[in-house]
Amino acid sequence: MPVVNFFTEDVKYTLKKKTVLKKWIKDTITAEGYKLDELNFILCSDEYLLRINQEYLDHDTYTDVITFDNSEELKTITGDIFISIERIKENASTYKHTPETELHRVMIHGTLHLLGYKDKGKAAKTQMTEKEDQYLALLLVEGPE
């Protein structure tokens, strides 16, 4: 059974519209020709994500998102996406978005990485941003849960 899960690690954060977000993520995966197995979003602190960045990626920098692809089958998504709530809030202020909008952008960004999109280099970054915008436009967070 395909599943999208939301967890918190060392932060207090209440994610709104979980049912809507789950459907949106599943619809994105399907639209890209993939099948969902399991996708976990882990919302955490800067320090928590920094430790993951240092331990697993050998990077000593803060970041907003780290995606781990645990897929064992082609075109099947199994993964973990760690998101720093502190980075989300700071980036939202920098880019003049609401924190919720920035969180949604980072959620879809991590999902797009699992779908094979890259963000290194100008052309890849442009394509990634276009895809983010495309799927963000399909997210309807208004209305009932």
PDB file of C-alpha atoms in Angstrom, residues 27-94:
ATOM      1  CA  ASP A  27      -0.324  12.696  -7.591  1.00  0.00           C
ATOM      2  CA  THR A  28       3.068  14.255  -8.399  1.00  0.00           C
ATOM      3  CA  ILE A  29       4.790  10.870  -8.288  1.00  0.00           C
ATOM      4  CA  THR A  30       2.120   9.318 -10.499  1.00  0.00           C
ATOM      5  CA  ALA A  31       2.224  12.232 -12.972  1.00  0.00           C
ATOM      6  CA  GLU A  32       5.970  11.666 -13.405  1.00  0.00           C
ATOM      7  CA  GLY A  33       5.389   8.000 -14.296  1.00  0.00           C
ATOM      8  CA  TYR A  34       6.570   6.560 -10.992  1.00  0.00           C
ATOM      9  CA  LYS A  35       4.938   4.353  -8.395  1.00  0.00           C
ATOM     10  CA  LEU A  36       4.946   5.217  -4.677  1.00  0.00           C
ATOM     11  CA  ASP A  37       6.057   2.657  -2.139  1.00  0.00           C
ATOM     12  CA  GLU A  38       6.858   4.732   0.960  1.00  0.00           C
ATOM     13  CA  LEU A  39       7.932   8.328   1.418  1.00  0.00           C
ATOM     14  CA  ASN A  40       8.743   9.780   4.831  1.00  0.00           C
ATOM     15  CA  PHE A  41       9.037  13.499   5.509  1.00  0.00           C
ATOM     16  CA  ILE A  42      10.964  14.194   8.707  1.00  0.00           C
ATOM     17  CA  LEU A  43      10.693  17.770   9.984  1.00  0.00           C
ATOM     18  CA  CYS A  44      13.620  18.648  12.222  1.00  0.00           C
ATOM     19  CA  SER A  45      15.946  21.378  13.535  1.00  0.00           C
ATOM     20  CA  ASP A  46      18.977  22.946  11.854  1.00  0.00           C
ATOM     21  CA  GLU A  47      21.308  21.078  14.194  1.00  0.00           C
ATOM     22  CA  TYR A  48      19.655  17.723  13.508  1.00  0.00           C
ATOM     23  CA  LEU A  49      19.945  18.224   9.743  1.00  0.00           C
ATOM     24  CA  LEU A  50      23.523  19.510  10.080  1.00  0.00           C
ATOM     25  CA  ARG A  51      24.499  16.276  11.846  1.00  0.00           C
ATOM     26  CA  ILE A  52      22.937  14.246   9.006  1.00  0.00           C
ATOM     27  CA  ASN A  53      24.750  16.407   6.463  1.00  0.00           C
ATOM     28  CA  GLN A  54      28.070  15.871   8.248  1.00  0.00           C
ATOM     29  CA  GLU A  55      27.642  12.160   8.901  1.00  0.00           C
ATOM     30  CA  TYR A  56      26.164  10.953   5.619  1.00  0.00           C
ATOM     31  CA  LEU A  57      27.198  13.532   3.027  1.00  0.00           C
ATOM     32  CA  ASP A  58      30.452  14.832   4.549  1.00  0.00           C
ATOM     33  CA  HIS A  59      29.198  18.430   4.246  1.00  0.00           C
ATOM     34  CA  ASP A  60      29.635  20.817   7.159  1.00  0.00           C
ATOM     35  CA  THR A  61      26.892  23.270   6.203  1.00  0.00           C
ATOM     36  CA  TYR A  62      23.331  24.025   7.125  1.00  0.00           C
ATOM     37  CA  THR A  63      20.732  23.167   4.513  1.00  0.00           C
ATOM     38  CA  ASP A  64      16.963  23.173   4.210  1.00  0.00           C
ATOM     39  CA  VAL A  65      16.489  19.645   2.849  1.00  0.00           C
ATOM     40  CA  ILE A  66      18.313  16.332   2.472  1.00  0.00           C
ATOM     41  CA  THR A  67      16.772  13.520   0.459  1.00  0.00           C
ATOM     42  CA  PHE A  68      17.672   9.846   0.778  1.00  0.00           C
ATOM     43  CA  ASP A  69      16.612   7.512  -2.004  1.00  0.00           C
ATOM     44  CA  ASN A  70      16.020   4.042  -0.552  1.00  0.00           C
ATOM     45  CA  SER A  71      14.367   2.664  -3.681  1.00  0.00           C
ATOM     46  CA  GLU A  72      15.187  -0.868  -4.715  1.00  0.00           C
ATOM     47  CA  GLU A  73      12.989  -1.029  -7.819  1.00  0.00           C
ATOM     48  CA  LEU A  74      13.116   1.139 -10.917  1.00  0.00           C
ATOM     49  CA  LYS A  75      10.409   3.787 -11.139  1.00  0.00           C
ATOM     50  CA  THR A  76       9.330   3.057  -7.532  1.00  0.00           C
ATOM     51  CA  ILE A  77       9.745   5.714  -4.852  1.00  0.00           C
ATOM     52  CA  THR A  78      10.973   4.716  -1.411  1.00  0.00           C
ATOM     53  CA  GLY A  79      12.723   7.469   0.483  1.00  0.00           C
ATOM     54  CA  ASP A  80      13.229   9.826   3.381  1.00  0.00           C
ATOM     55  CA  ILE A  81      13.189  13.608   3.094  1.00  0.00           C
ATOM     56  CA  PHE A  82      14.576  15.549   6.056  1.00  0.00           C
ATOM     57  CA  ILE A  83      13.556  19.207   6.258  1.00  0.00           C
ATOM     58  CA  SER A  84      14.854  21.853   8.662  1.00  0.00           C
ATOM     59  CA  ILE A  85      11.939  23.908   9.966  1.00  0.00           C
ATOM     60  CA  GLU A  86      14.374  26.635  11.046  1.00  0.00           C
ATOM     61  CA  ARG A  87      15.783  26.936   7.482  1.00  0.00           C
ATOM     62  CA  ILE A  88      12.231  26.971   6.109  1.00  0.00           C
ATOM     63  CA  LYS A  89      11.294  29.909   8.326  1.00  0.00           C
ATOM     64  CA  GLU A  90      14.469  31.812   7.467  1.00  0.00           C
ATOM     65  CA  ASN A  91      14.129  31.142   3.715  1.00  0.00           C
ATOM     66  CA  ALA A  92      10.480  32.168   3.804  1.00  0.00           C
ATOM     67  CA  SER A  93      11.504  35.521   5.218  1.00  0.00           C
ATOM     68  CA  THR A  94      14.335  35.899   2.692  1.00  0.00           C
TER      69      THR A  94
END
